[in-house]
Amino acid sequence: MTGAESLIRTLLACGIDTCFTNPGTSEMHMVAALDANPGMRPVLALFEGVVTGAADGYARLSGRPAATVLHLGPGLANGLANLHNARKASSPILNVVGEHALYHLEYDAPLTSDIAGFARPVSSWIGRADSADLVAGQAATAAAAAISGKIATLMMPADSAWGTVSNNSAQPEIKVMNVAPNEDAAALNAAIDALRTYGDQALLLLGSTALLDDSACWAQAVAQATGCRVAAQSLSARMTRGADLPPISRIPFEIDAALRYLAPVRCLVRIGAPSPVGFFAYQGKPSQLLPDGCKVIDAAPDASDPRLVLQALAQALKVLPVRVSLVARMADPAGALDTKSIAAAIAATLPDDAVVIDESITAGQFIFPMTASAARHDWLNNMGGAIGFGLPVAIGAAIARPDRRVFAMVGDGSAFYTEQALWTLARENLNVTVLIFANRAYAVLRNEWQRMKGGLAPGPRARDMLTLERPTPDWVAIARGHGVDAVRVDDAAALAKALRDGFNSSGPRLIEAVY
Amino acid sequence: MTGAESLIRTLLACGIDTCFTNPGTSEMHMVAALDANPGMRPVLALFEGVVTGAADGYARLSGRPAATVLHLGPGLANGLANLHNARKASSPILNVVGEHALYHLEYDAPLTSDIAGFARPVSSWIGRADSADLVAGQAATAAAAAISGKIATLMMPADSAWGTVSNNSAQPEIKVMNVAPNEDAAALNAAIDALRTYGDQALLLLGSTALLDDSACWAQAVAQATGCRVAAQSLSARMTRGADLPPISRIPFEIDAALRYLAPVRCLVRIGAPSPVGFFAYQGKPSQLLPDGCKVIDAAPDASDPRLVLQALAQALKVLPVRVSLVARMADPAGALDTKSIAAAIAATLPDDAVVIDESITAGQFIFPMTASAARHDWLNNMGGAIGFGLPVAIGAAIARPDRRVFAMVGDGSAFYTEQALWTLARENLNVTVLIFANRAYAVLRNEWQRMKGGLAPGPRARDMLTLERPTPDWVAIARGHGVDAVRVDDAAALAKALRDGFNSSGPRLIEAVY
């Protein structure tokens, strides 16, 4: 058995059976080991930002880490932005990064680089398997770190991969569990007291698993019992919502709106969410968005499971989860495309149990409230702000949950970042519908310019930095070039039809909404 | 004056007048400063790997650094692979990376990351301007580092960018020079002695500036005077060659061929090149490729200019540069497309003074010898091995030298990595002809598999990791989607015509060669 085979077998023994990859020469023995071990599913991507984003999406939908196999330092470097996003979303991932044979490092060959240096800013665990015999132990340790919710990066030297594992090499005891501690009774009691004391001046802020499944029903029960307001973070890794769940609003993304939203709050009780801070700093505005003197209680400290803490809170208040009656589905919109009619088309057509990935940046802020009454779905946001997130995450979500429809809403500026993802959608024939918001601009940046300059229009050189108009991208051509069926729409009825067609067809479909 | 304006003015004062960028909110004040300072040319790219690769290409053709403006840690992270390549090619670049306002960092907002950590593996200088007053000094220091041939990374906090420079802030004395020391007389004498002593068992290995302009004529003179062989490195940052220059062969890229090529060498005299090592390590093969006992002399130590050292060597030998008579241009090929007919089509059509960027990986090894008799051109290789290099470097080369034609040869696997570069080619209407080698595979990896498995065919899962066939990319559609005219060819006569059309037309053109 080679070290590469030992790696794949150890990962499988740890329950890691999906591997997103773009391998190179130094990973060729791992490719051979993948070839020989059909238990591990390899998924090829044309760029490593797609690889790592797919692993993030897989983790969000499955709750388990996938492996990535990356080609040396530059392969890892290409994947760092989406690893940054994954880290901010607490998505577990196990990166396997090929390294030169150890004896080759001193010669500073072209691809030699400081792999650990690249890995450090995004990894909670970094290790290297310095011989074939050490692979299994290092891989099991890395897997344990990943399964406990971290990003682990294992460097795999080529000579460890091609080397033979000796017969007497100790096989590691595989101990990989992720058991959250019980809820903290003192924190729970403090939260209950505060919610009762502050009433509608209290805000129950939910994040992490306290936004999953029927958590909204439990939160609504707490609100009814105590009079508190309930909110989700501006951006969440995954939030279950839809017509059969009480709607939960989000703290607005835009800083002035967020400050207004939070102004009446005198006590924040947070479960799985940090205290709200500005996405960016702005001149003359605070970083920390709570009003001065606001009391903050963390009801789920010490890694206890936020979903269970929320339920324990409701149970301590002796209330039952609130069920809501289904509202009628919205009718298809008609007329011109704008953010409102796009939102209406989505709300009208979203299939049951869809996975919605929102990288629409500016538009998504309007679509979120209008889809509260859509069929039940999970809504995924980018927690790290590095664009190029939506299409790769869609791959991983669809591979983790082939039984569900994935819907990725992506601004054109963001979609360009990892457009190569389209090819993997086609190759794996994933049931993903992509909606490109072709406003042909970095719209969020135009808003920021307005904020900075108080309405003063950008000059031609600044305008050029904020727009995608010269030339105008053709997303239908780009999609087809990558093997994905595509259609362009410019009115609301056509969009609703295209969405329904996409949701009902097998394999990926791209819709370019020009507005 | 804001800190952002101070930055732009300082860079201009240092002679840095081109800026490749993909800015975000935290860089908006720099966009405003670019708007107000028309001396700085901003070039927008849709992905930071394009930004940094363009800066590499600009440096190679102009000999001067460009600036990049990148959006926080993830923006830098996306540019790291091409910064790795630039570092290996000794291309100077000044990265300006936006950072949150310093007071905002403690709140760990979504885009907060360890920017210096990301920068360290690729940067020789890292600094941060901690106030508006400090911007000019930090920027001048960064510029001096870049101009001396390094990659410098300057972090620019948003509050330093929007802050006002105080009237009494000291303006830095701008001292930016890159003067190489004189050649080392002892090293030169040792080289002369060795070349005379070893004759045809000596190899004069050239790299860096010893491959520029008419260096080949000087090297040929040395060879005629001493009987030594002359070679270039396998991969060089830039090499001037063509029909009016003596041809210089390269050390083969493939390891067995390289070992055979170097086997007779008993003394290596290197000028601007390191001793040859394997690109990768291979089981049972050496890393260091010179035969045992081979003597090595570095004729250009201590940063002396390799081109001048080569000339000094010839002058010490009292020989004049060798001029060669022009050979007749090859006729257009006809018939099926294969590596040989593609090479012939390129050799027949390449315009005078072209810049050839070779990221064709497998095919380029055949095209190189066949283009020795093409019109004079510069040949650029990737020194770092991180693919996704060719298209971005073409942007920078064309912006540095609008008077020259740029020809980028890119394998399809490599082209996907930074396909967004096509849009910037179109936006800037650059005279770049792109040839995509659509072999629909990671051909180099198929070769590596053959080497590893001794001819055993890959299984279906491994085969899937090595091919781009499912689905087949359509590069004509992809190019048009990004605003670039494109044509597909599948025979040699059509290729020659398409190349000639591309070289004679204004703006970019993509040719997909299917074979």
mmCIF file with all atom_site columns, N, CA, C and O in Angstrom, chain B residues 404-426:
data_model
loop_
_atom_site.group_PDB
_atom_site.id
_atom_site.type_symbol
_atom_site.label_atom_id
_atom_site.label_alt_id
_atom_site.label_comp_id
_atom_site.label_asym_id
_atom_site.label_entity_id
_atom_site.label_seq_id
_atom_site.pdbx_PDB_ins_code
_atom_site.Cartn_x
_atom_site.Cartn_y
_atom_site.Cartn_z
_atom_site.occupancy
_atom_site.B_iso_or_equiv
_atom_site.pdbx_formal_charge
_atom_site.auth_seq_id
_atom_site.auth_comp_id
_atom_site.auth_asym_id
_atom_site.auth_atom_id
_atom_site.pdbx_PDB_model_num
ATOM 1  N N  . ARG B 1 404 ? 3.915   46.798 -29.908 1.00 0.00 ? 404 ARG B N  1
ATOM 2  C CA . ARG B 1 404 ? 4.286   45.440 -30.317 1.00 0.00 ? 404 ARG B CA 1
ATOM 3  C C  . ARG B 1 404 ? 3.042   44.553 -30.330 1.00 0.00 ? 404 ARG B C  1
ATOM 4  O O  . ARG B 1 404 ? 2.095   44.782 -29.603 1.00 0.00 ? 404 ARG B O  1
ATOM 5  N N  . ARG B 1 405 ? 3.095   43.509 -31.124 1.00 0.00 ? 405 ARG B N  1
ATOM 6  C CA . ARG B 1 405 ? 2.029   42.511 -31.158 1.00 0.00 ? 405 ARG B CA 1
ATOM 7  C C  . ARG B 1 405 ? 2.289   41.455 -30.086 1.00 0.00 ? 405 ARG B C  1
ATOM 8  O O  . ARG B 1 405 ? 3.415   40.962 -29.966 1.00 0.00 ? 405 ARG B O  1
ATOM 9  N N  . VAL B 1 406 ? 1.275   41.110 -29.365 1.00 0.00 ? 406 VAL B N  1
ATOM 10 C CA . VAL B 1 406 ? 1.413   40.083 -28.329 1.00 0.00 ? 406 VAL B CA 1
ATOM 11 C C  . VAL B 1 406 ? 0.698   38.818 -28.803 1.00 0.00 ? 406 VAL B C  1
ATOM 12 O O  . VAL B 1 406 ? -0.424  38.885 -29.305 1.00 0.00 ? 406 VAL B O  1
ATOM 13 N N  . PHE B 1 407 ? 1.371   37.700 -28.637 1.00 0.00 ? 407 PHE B N  1
ATOM 14 C CA . PHE B 1 407 ? 0.810   36.407 -29.055 1.00 0.00 ? 407 PHE B CA 1
ATOM 15 C C  . PHE B 1 407 ? 0.882   35.460 -27.854 1.00 0.00 ? 407 PHE B C  1
ATOM 16 O O  . PHE B 1 407 ? 1.972   35.128 -27.379 1.00 0.00 ? 407 PHE B O  1
ATOM 17 N N  . ALA B 1 408 ? -0.282  35.069 -27.358 1.00 0.00 ? 408 ALA B N  1
ATOM 18 C CA . ALA B 1 408 ? -0.340  34.192 -26.183 1.00 0.00 ? 408 ALA B CA 1
ATOM 19 C C  . ALA B 1 408 ? -0.778  32.802 -26.609 1.00 0.00 ? 408 ALA B C  1
ATOM 20 O O  . ALA B 1 408 ? -1.858  32.630 -27.185 1.00 0.00 ? 408 ALA B O  1
ATOM 21 N N  . MET B 1 409 ? 0.073   31.818 -26.349 1.00 0.00 ? 409 MET B N  1
ATOM 22 C CA . MET B 1 409 ? -0.250  30.415 -26.648 1.00 0.00 ? 409 MET B CA 1
ATOM 23 C C  . MET B 1 409 ? -0.601  29.747 -25.325 1.00 0.00 ? 409 MET B C  1
ATOM 24 O O  . MET B 1 409 ? 0.244   29.663 -24.420 1.00 0.00 ? 409 MET B O  1
ATOM 25 N N  . VAL B 1 410 ? -1.848  29.283 -25.222 1.00 0.00 ? 410 VAL B N  1
ATOM 26 C CA . VAL B 1 410 ? -2.322  28.818 -23.926 1.00 0.00 ? 410 VAL B CA 1
ATOM 27 C C  . VAL B 1 410 ? -3.038  27.480 -24.086 1.00 0.00 ? 410 VAL B C  1
ATOM 28 O O  . VAL B 1 410 ? -3.924  27.336 -24.937 1.00 0.00 ? 410 VAL B O  1
ATOM 29 N N  . GLY B 1 411 ? -2.659  26.511 -23.292 1.00 0.00 ? 411 GLY B N  1
ATOM 30 C CA . GLY B 1 411 ? -3.396  25.253 -23.248 1.00 0.00 ? 411 GLY B CA 1
ATOM 31 C C  . GLY B 1 411 ? -4.781  25.486 -22.681 1.00 0.00 ? 411 GLY B C  1
ATOM 32 O O  . GLY B 1 411 ? -4.988  26.411 -21.882 1.00 0.00 ? 411 GLY B O  1
ATOM 33 N N  . ASP B 1 412 ? -5.743  24.656 -23.082 1.00 0.00 ? 412 ASP B N  1
ATOM 34 C CA . ASP B 1 412 ? -7.111  24.920 -22.622 1.00 0.00 ? 412 ASP B CA 1
ATOM 35 C C  . ASP B 1 412 ? -7.230  24.795 -21.099 1.00 0.00 ? 412 ASP B C  1
ATOM 36 O O  . ASP B 1 412 ? -7.914  25.587 -20.453 1.00 0.00 ? 412 ASP B O  1
ATOM 37 N N  . GLY B 1 413 ? -6.535  23.823 -20.529 1.00 0.00 ? 413 GLY B N  1
ATOM 38 C CA . GLY B 1 413 ? -6.583  23.685 -19.073 1.00 0.00 ? 413 GLY B CA 1
ATOM 39 C C  . GLY B 1 413 ? -6.071  24.924 -18.365 1.00 0.00 ? 413 GLY B C  1
ATOM 40 O O  . GLY B 1 413 ? -6.654  25.365 -17.367 1.00 0.00 ? 413 GLY B O  1
ATOM 41 N N  . SER B 1 414 ? -5.002  25.504 -18.887 1.00 0.00 ? 414 SER B N  1
ATOM 42 C CA . SER B 1 414 ? -4.447  26.716 -18.284 1.00 0.00 ? 414 SER B CA 1
ATOM 43 C C  . SER B 1 414 ? -5.355  27.920 -18.517 1.00 0.00 ? 414 SER B C  1
ATOM 44 O O  . SER B 1 414 ? -5.529  28.766 -17.634 1.00 0.00 ? 414 SER B O  1
ATOM 45 N N  . ALA B 1 415 ? -5.919  28.009 -19.715 1.00 0.00 ? 415 ALA B N  1
ATOM 46 C CA . ALA B 1 415 ? -6.723  29.183 -20.063 1.00 0.00 ? 415 ALA B CA 1
ATOM 47 C C  . ALA B 1 415 ? -7.929  29.314 -19.133 1.00 0.00 ? 415 ALA B C  1
ATOM 48 O O  . ALA B 1 415 ? -8.332  30.421 -18.782 1.00 0.00 ? 415 ALA B O  1
ATOM 49 N N  . PHE B 1 416 ? -8.500  28.180 -18.728 1.00 0.00 ? 416 PHE B N  1
ATOM 50 C CA . PHE B 1 416 ? -9.671  28.253 -17.848 1.00 0.00 ? 416 PHE B CA 1
ATOM 51 C C  . PHE B 1 416 ? -9.354  28.971 -16.528 1.00 0.00 ? 416 PHE B C  1
ATOM 52 O O  . PHE B 1 416 ? -10.220 29.586 -15.926 1.00 0.00 ? 416 PHE B O  1
ATOM 53 N N  . TYR B 1 417 ? -8.119  28.857 -16.077 1.00 0.00 ? 417 TYR B N  1
ATOM 54 C CA . TYR B 1 417 ? -7.783  29.395 -14.757 1.00 0.00 ? 417 TYR B CA 1
ATOM 55 C C  . TYR B 1 417 ? -8.049  30.888 -14.633 1.00 0.00 ? 417 TYR B C  1
ATOM 56 O O  . TYR B 1 417 ? -8.438  31.368 -13.573 1.00 0.00 ? 417 TYR B O  1
ATOM 57 N N  . THR B 1 418 ? -7.796  31.618 -15.690 1.00 0.00 ? 418 THR B N  1
ATOM 58 C CA . THR B 1 418 ? -7.960  33.073 -15.649 1.00 0.00 ? 418 THR B CA 1
ATOM 59 C C  . THR B 1 418 ? -8.666  33.552 -16.916 1.00 0.00 ? 418 THR B C  1
ATOM 60 O O  . THR B 1 418 ? -8.288  34.555 -17.515 1.00 0.00 ? 418 THR B O  1
ATOM 61 N N  . GLU B 1 419 ? -9.722  32.851 -17.290 1.00 0.00 ? 419 GLU B N  1
ATOM 62 C CA . GLU B 1 419 ? -10.438 33.183 -18.522 1.00 0.00 ? 419 GLU B CA 1
ATOM 63 C C  . GLU B 1 419 ? -11.038 34.585 -18.475 1.00 0.00 ? 419 GLU B C  1
ATOM 64 O O  . GLU B 1 419 ? -11.280 35.204 -19.506 1.00 0.00 ? 419 GLU B O  1
ATOM 65 N N  . GLN B 1 420 ? -11.243 35.123 -17.252 1.00 0.00 ? 420 GLN B N  1
ATOM 66 C CA . GLN B 1 420 ? -11.789 36.487 -17.119 1.00 0.00 ? 420 GLN B CA 1
ATOM 67 C C  . GLN B 1 420 ? -10.889 37.526 -17.790 1.00 0.00 ? 420 GLN B C  1
ATOM 68 O O  . GLN B 1 420 ? -11.328 38.634 -18.083 1.00 0.00 ? 420 GLN B O  1
ATOM 69 N N  . ALA B 1 421 ? -9.618  37.158 -17.990 1.00 0.00 ? 421 ALA B N  1
ATOM 70 C CA . ALA B 1 421 ? -8.684  38.079 -18.652 1.00 0.00 ? 421 ALA B CA 1
ATOM 71 C C  . ALA B 1 421 ? -9.193  38.489 -20.034 1.00 0.00 ? 421 ALA B C  1
ATOM 72 O O  . ALA B 1 421 ? -8.880  39.587 -20.515 1.00 0.00 ? 421 ALA B O  1
ATOM 73 N N  . LEU B 1 422 ? -9.977  37.626 -20.680 1.00 0.00 ? 422 LEU B N  1
ATOM 74 C CA . LEU B 1 422 ? -10.465 37.945 -22.024 1.00 0.00 ? 422 LEU B CA 1
ATOM 75 C C  . LEU B 1 422 ? -11.236 39.262 -22.026 1.00 0.00 ? 422 LEU B C  1
ATOM 76 O O  . LEU B 1 422 ? -11.124 40.061 -22.958 1.00 0.00 ? 422 LEU B O  1
ATOM 77 N N  . TRP B 1 423 ? -12.000 39.478 -20.969 1.00 0.00 ? 423 TRP B N  1
ATOM 78 C CA . TRP B 1 423 ? -12.820 40.704 -20.903 1.00 0.00 ? 423 TRP B CA 1
ATOM 79 C C  . TRP B 1 423 ? -11.937 41.949 -20.870 1.00 0.00 ? 423 TRP B C  1
ATOM 80 O O  . TRP B 1 423 ? -12.229 42.941 -21.543 1.00 0.00 ? 423 TRP B O  1
ATOM 81 N N  . THR B 1 424 ? -10.859 41.914 -20.123 1.00 0.00 ? 424 THR B N  1
ATOM 82 C CA . THR B 1 424 ? -9.962  43.084 -20.070 1.00 0.00 ? 424 THR B CA 1
ATOM 83 C C  . THR B 1 424 ? -9.256  43.279 -21.413 1.00 0.00 ? 424 THR B C  1
ATOM 84 O O  . THR B 1 424 ? -9.041  44.416 -21.849 1.00 0.00 ? 424 THR B O  1
ATOM 85 N N  . LEU B 1 425 ? -8.908  42.173 -22.091 1.00 0.00 ? 425 LEU B N  1
ATOM 86 C CA . LEU B 1 425 ? -8.346  42.304 -23.441 1.00 0.00 ? 425 LEU B CA 1
ATOM 87 C C  . LEU B 1 425 ? -9.302  43.088 -24.328 1.00 0.00 ? 425 LEU B C  1
ATOM 88 O O  . LEU B 1 425 ? -8.891  43.967 -25.101 1.00 0.00 ? 425 LEU B O  1
ATOM 89 N N  . ALA B 1 426 ? -10.600 42.772 -24.219 1.00 0.00 ? 426 ALA B N  1
ATOM 90 C CA . ALA B 1 426 ? -11.598 43.455 -25.045 1.00 0.00 ? 426 ALA B CA 1
ATOM 91 C C  . ALA B 1 426 ? -11.773 44.895 -24.590 1.00 0.00 ? 426 ALA B C  1
ATOM 92 O O  . ALA B 1 426 ? -11.781 45.820 -25.403 1.00 0.00 ? 426 ALA B O  1
#
